[in-house]
JSON list of C-alpha atoms in Angstrom, two decimals:
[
{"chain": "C", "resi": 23, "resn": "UNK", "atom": "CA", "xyz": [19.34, -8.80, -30.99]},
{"chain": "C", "resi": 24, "resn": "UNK", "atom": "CA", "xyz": [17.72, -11.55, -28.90]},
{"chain": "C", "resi": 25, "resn": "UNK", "atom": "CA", "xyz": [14.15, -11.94, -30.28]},
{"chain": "C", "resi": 26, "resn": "UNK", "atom": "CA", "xyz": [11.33, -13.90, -27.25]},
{"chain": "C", "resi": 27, "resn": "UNK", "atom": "CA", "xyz": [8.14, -15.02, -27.90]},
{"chain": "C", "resi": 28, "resn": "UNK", "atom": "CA", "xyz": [5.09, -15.83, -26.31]},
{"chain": "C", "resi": 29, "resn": "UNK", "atom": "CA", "xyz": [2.32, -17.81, -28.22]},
{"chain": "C", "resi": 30, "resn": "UNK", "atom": "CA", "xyz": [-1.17, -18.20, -27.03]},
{"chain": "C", "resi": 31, "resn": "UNK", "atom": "CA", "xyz": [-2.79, -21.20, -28.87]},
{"chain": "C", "resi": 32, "resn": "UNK", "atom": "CA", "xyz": [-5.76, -23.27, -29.84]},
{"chain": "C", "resi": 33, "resn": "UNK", "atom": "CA", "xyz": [-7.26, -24.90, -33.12]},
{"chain": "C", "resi": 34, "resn": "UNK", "atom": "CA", "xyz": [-8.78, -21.30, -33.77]},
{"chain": "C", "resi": 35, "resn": "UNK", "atom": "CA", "xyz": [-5.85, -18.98, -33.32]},
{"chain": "C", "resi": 36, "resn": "UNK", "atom": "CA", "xyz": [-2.76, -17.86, -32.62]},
{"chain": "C", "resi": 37, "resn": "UNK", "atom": "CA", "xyz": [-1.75, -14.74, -30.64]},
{"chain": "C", "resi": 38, "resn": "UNK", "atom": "CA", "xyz": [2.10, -14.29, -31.11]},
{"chain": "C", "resi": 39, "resn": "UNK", "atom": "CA", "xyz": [3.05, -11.62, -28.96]},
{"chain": "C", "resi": 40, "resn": "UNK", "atom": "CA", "xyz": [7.44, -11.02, -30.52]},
{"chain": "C", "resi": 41, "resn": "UNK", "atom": "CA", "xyz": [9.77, -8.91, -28.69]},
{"chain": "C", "resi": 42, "resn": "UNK", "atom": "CA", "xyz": [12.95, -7.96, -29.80]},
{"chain": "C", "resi": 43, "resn": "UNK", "atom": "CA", "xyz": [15.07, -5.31, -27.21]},
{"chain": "C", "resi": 44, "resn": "UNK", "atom": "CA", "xyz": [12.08, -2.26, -26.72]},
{"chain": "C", "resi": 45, "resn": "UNK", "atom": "CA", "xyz": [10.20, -3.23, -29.70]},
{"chain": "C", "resi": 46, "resn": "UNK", "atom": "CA", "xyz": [6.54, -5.39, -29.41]},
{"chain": "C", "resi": 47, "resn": "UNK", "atom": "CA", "xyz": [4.74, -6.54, -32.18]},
{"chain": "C", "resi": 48, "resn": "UNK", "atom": "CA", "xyz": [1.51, -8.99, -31.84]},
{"chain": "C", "resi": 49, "resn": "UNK", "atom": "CA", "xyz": [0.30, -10.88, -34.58]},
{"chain": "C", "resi": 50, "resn": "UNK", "atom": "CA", "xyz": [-2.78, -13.16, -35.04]},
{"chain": "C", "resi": 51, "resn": "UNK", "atom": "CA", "xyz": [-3.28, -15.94, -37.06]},
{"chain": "C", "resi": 52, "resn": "UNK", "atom": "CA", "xyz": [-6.35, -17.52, -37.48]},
{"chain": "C", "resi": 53, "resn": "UNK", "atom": "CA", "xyz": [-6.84, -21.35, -38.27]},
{"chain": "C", "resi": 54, "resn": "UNK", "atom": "CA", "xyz": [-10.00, -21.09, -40.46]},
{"chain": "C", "resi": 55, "resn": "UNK", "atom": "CA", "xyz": [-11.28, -24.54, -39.20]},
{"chain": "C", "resi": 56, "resn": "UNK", "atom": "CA", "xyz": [-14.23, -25.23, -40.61]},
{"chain": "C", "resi": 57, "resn": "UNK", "atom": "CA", "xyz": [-17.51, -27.96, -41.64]},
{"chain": "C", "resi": 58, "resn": "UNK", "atom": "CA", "xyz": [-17.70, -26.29, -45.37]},
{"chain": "C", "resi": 59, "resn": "UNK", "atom": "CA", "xyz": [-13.92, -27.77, -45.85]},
{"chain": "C", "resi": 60, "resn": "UNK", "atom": "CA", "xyz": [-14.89, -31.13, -44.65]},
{"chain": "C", "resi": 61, "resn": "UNK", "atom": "CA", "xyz": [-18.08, -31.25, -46.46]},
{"chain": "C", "resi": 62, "resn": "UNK", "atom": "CA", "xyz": [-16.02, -29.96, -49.85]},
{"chain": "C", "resi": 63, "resn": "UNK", "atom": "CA", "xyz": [-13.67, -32.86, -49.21]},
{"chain": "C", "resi": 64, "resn": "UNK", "atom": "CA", "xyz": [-16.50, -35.47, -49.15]},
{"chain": "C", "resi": 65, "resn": "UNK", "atom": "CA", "xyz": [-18.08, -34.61, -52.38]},
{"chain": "C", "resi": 66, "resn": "UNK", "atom": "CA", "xyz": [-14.92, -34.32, -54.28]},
{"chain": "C", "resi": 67, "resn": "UNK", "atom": "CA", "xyz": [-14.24, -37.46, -52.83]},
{"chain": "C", "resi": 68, "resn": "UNK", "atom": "CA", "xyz": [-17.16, -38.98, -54.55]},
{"chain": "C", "resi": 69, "resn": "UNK", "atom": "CA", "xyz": [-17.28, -42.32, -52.90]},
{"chain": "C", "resi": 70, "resn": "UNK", "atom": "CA", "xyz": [-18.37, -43.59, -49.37]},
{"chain": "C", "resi": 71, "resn": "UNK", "atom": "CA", "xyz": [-15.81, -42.94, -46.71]},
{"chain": "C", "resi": 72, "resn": "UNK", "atom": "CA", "xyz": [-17.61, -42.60, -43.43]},
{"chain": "C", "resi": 73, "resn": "UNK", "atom": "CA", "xyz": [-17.71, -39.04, -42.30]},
{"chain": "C", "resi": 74, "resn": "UNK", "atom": "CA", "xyz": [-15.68, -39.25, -39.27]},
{"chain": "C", "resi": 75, "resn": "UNK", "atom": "CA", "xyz": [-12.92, -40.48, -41.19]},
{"chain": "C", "resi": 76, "resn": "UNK", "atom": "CA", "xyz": [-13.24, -37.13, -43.61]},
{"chain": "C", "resi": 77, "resn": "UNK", "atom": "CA", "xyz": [-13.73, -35.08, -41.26]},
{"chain": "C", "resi": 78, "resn": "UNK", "atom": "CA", "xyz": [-10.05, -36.30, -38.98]},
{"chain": "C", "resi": 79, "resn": "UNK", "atom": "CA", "xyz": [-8.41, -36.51, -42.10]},
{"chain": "C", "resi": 80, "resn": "UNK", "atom": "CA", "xyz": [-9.05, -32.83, -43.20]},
{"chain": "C", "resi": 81, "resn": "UNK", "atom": "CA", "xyz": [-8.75, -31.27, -39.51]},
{"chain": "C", "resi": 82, "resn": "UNK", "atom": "CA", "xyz": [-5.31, -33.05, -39.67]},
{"chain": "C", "resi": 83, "resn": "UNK", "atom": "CA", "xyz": [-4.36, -31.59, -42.60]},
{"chain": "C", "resi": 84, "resn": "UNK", "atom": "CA", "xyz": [-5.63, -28.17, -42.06]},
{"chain": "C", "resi": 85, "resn": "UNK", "atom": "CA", "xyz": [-4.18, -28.14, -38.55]},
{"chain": "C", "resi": 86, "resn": "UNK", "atom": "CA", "xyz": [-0.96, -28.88, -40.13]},
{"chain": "C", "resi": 87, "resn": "UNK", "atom": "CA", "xyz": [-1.05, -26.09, -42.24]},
{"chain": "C", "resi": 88, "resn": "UNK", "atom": "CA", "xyz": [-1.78, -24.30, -39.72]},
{"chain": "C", "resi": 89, "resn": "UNK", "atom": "CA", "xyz": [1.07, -24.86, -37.27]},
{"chain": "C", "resi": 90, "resn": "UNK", "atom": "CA", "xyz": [3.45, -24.72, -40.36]},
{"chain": "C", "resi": 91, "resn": "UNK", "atom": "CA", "xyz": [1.81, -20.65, -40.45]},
{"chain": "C", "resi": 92, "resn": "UNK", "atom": "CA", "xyz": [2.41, -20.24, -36.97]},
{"chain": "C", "resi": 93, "resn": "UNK", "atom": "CA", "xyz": [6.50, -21.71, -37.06]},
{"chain": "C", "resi": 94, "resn": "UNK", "atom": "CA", "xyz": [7.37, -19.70, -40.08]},
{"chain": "C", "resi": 95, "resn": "UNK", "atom": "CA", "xyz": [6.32, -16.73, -37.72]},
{"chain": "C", "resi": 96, "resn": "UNK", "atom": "CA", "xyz": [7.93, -17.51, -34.48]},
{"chain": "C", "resi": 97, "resn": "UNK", "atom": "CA", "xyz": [11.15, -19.73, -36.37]},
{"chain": "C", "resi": 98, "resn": "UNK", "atom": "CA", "xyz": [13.87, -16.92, -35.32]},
{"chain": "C", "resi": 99, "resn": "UNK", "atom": "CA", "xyz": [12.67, -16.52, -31.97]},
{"chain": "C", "resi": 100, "resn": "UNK", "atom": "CA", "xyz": [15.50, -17.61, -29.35]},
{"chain": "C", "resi": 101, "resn": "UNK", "atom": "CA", "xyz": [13.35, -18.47, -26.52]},
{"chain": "C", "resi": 102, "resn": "UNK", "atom": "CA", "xyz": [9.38, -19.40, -26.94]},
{"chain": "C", "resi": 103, "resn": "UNK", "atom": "CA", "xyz": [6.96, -19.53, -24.44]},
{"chain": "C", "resi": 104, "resn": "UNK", "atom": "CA", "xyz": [3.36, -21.88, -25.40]},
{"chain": "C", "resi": 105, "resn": "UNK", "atom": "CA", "xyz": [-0.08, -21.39, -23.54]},
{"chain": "C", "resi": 106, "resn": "UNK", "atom": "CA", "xyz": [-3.56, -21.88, -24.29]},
{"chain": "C", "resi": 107, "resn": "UNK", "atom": "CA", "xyz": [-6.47, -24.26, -22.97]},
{"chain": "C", "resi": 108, "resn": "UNK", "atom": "CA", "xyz": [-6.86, -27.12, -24.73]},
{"chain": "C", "resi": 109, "resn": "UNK", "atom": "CA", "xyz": [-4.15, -29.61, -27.40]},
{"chain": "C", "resi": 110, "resn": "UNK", "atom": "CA", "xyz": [-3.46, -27.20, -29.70]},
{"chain": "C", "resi": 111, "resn": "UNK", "atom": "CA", "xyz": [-0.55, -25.94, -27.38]},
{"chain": "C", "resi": 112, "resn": "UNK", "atom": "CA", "xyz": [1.31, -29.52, -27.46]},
{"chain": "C", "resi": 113, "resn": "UNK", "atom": "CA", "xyz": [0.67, -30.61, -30.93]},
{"chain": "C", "resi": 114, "resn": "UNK", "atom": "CA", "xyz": [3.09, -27.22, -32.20]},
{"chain": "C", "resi": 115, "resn": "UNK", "atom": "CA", "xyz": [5.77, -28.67, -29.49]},
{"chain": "C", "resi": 116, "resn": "UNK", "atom": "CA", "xyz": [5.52, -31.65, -31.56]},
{"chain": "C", "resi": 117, "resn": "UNK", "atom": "CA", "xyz": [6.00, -29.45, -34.62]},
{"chain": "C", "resi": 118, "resn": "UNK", "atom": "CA", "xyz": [8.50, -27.50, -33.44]},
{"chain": "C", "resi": 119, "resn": "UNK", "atom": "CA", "xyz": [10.49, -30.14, -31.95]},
{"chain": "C", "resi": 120, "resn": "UNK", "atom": "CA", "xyz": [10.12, -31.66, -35.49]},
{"chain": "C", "resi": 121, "resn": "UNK", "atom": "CA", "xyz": [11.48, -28.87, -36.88]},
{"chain": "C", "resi": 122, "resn": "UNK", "atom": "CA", "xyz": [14.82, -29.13, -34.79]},
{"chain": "C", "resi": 123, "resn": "UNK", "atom": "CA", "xyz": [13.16, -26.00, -32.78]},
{"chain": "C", "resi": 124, "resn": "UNK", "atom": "CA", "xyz": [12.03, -27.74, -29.57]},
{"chain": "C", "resi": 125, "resn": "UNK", "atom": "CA", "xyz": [14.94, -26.49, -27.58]},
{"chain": "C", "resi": 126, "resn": "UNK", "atom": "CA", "xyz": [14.13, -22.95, -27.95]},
{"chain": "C", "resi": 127, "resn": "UNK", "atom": "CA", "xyz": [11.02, -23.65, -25.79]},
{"chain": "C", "resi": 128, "resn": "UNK", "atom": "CA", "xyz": [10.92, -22.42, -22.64]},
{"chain": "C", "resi": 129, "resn": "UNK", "atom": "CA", "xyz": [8.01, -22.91, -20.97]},
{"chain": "C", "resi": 130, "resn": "UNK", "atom": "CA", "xyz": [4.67, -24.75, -21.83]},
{"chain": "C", "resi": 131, "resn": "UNK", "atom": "CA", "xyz": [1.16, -23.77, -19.74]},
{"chain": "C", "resi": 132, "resn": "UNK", "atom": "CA", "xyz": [-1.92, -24.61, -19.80]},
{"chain": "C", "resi": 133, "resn": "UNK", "atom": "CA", "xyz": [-4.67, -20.65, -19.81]},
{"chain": "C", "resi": 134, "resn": "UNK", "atom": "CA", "xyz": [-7.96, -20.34, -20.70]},
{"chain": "C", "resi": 135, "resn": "UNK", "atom": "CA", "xyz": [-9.19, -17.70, -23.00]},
{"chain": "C", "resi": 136, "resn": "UNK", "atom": "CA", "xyz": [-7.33, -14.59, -22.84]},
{"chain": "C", "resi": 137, "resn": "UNK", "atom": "CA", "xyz": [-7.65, -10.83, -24.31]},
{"chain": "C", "resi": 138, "resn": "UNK", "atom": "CA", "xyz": [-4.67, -10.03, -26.19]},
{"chain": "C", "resi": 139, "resn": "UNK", "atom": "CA", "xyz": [-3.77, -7.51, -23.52]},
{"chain": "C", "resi": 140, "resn": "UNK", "atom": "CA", "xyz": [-3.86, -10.25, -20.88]},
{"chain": "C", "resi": 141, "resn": "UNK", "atom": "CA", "xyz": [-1.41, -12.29, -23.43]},
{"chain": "C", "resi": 142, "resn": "UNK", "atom": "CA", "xyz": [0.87, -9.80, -23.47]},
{"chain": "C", "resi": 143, "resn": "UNK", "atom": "CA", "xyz": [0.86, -9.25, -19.85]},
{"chain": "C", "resi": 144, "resn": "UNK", "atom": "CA", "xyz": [1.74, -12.42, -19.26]},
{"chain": "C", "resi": 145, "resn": "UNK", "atom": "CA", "xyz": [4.76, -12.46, -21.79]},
{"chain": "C", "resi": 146, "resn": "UNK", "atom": "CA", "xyz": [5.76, -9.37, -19.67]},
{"chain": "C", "resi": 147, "resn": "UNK", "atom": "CA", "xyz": [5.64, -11.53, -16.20]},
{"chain": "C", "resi": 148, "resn": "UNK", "atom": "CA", "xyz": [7.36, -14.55, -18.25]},
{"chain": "C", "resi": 149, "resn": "UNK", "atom": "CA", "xyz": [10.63, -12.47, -19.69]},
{"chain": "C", "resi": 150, "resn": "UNK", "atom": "CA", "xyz": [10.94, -9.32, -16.89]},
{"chain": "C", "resi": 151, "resn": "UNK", "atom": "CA", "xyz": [14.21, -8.68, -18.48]},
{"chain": "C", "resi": 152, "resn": "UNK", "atom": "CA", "xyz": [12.36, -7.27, -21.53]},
{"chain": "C", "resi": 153, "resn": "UNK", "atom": "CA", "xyz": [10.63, -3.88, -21.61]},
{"chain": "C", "resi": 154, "resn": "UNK", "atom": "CA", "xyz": [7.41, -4.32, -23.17]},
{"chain": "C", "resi": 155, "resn": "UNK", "atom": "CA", "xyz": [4.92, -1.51, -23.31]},
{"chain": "C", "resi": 156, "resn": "UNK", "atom": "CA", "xyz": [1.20, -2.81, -23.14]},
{"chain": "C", "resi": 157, "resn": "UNK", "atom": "CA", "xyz": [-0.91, -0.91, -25.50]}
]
């Protein structure tokens, strides 16, 4: 059965809203982004590498990780719809398209902050042909 998805998106979270025939299932994933990783970084580190450099090189790799968490989730979804406000929404493109998945995107949009409810609403508007109950 054809499986859709639509994935609100920034550094923060992830709201995967999956819909497969009737069924709905919404899932969050949270990045975890935080100062007490960077600062962990530079005292294992031990020597002096300026702090912006620390601090990009650890974001990177925890957004990575990240985005890897969010694919495995959303990698047997035929079609995939990305929104969200800020980069976080282009960088998985570049994931996905990495990952020989950037054809099943369908659309890409830029939304502000949304309630989960709204997210799925909008999933709804994006793929009429699916029957998604909101609740």
């Amino acid at each position: 059965m054809k499986k859709t998805v639509g994935l609100w998106i920034d550094h923060k979270r992830a709201v995967i809203v999956s819909v497969t025939g009737t069924e709905e299932e919404i899932k969050l994933i949270h990045s975890n982004i935080g100062e007490q990783r960077i600062e962990q970084q530079r005292r294992q580190n031990g020597r002096s590498v300026p702090s912006d450099d620390i601090r990009l090189r650890v974001l990177t790799e925890h957004l990575n990780t990240y985005y890897e968490g969010v694919i495995s989730c959303i990698r047997d979804a035929e079609s995939i719809l990305l929104f969200g406000p800020g980069e976080a929404k282009d960088e998985l493109k570049k994931c996905l398209e990495k990952d020989n998945l950037g054809e099943r995107i369908v659309g890409i949009e830029t939304a502000d902050k949304m309630t989960d409810q709204q997210i799925v609403a909008k999933v709804k508007n994006h793929f009429p042909h699916r029957s998604l109950a909101v609740g």
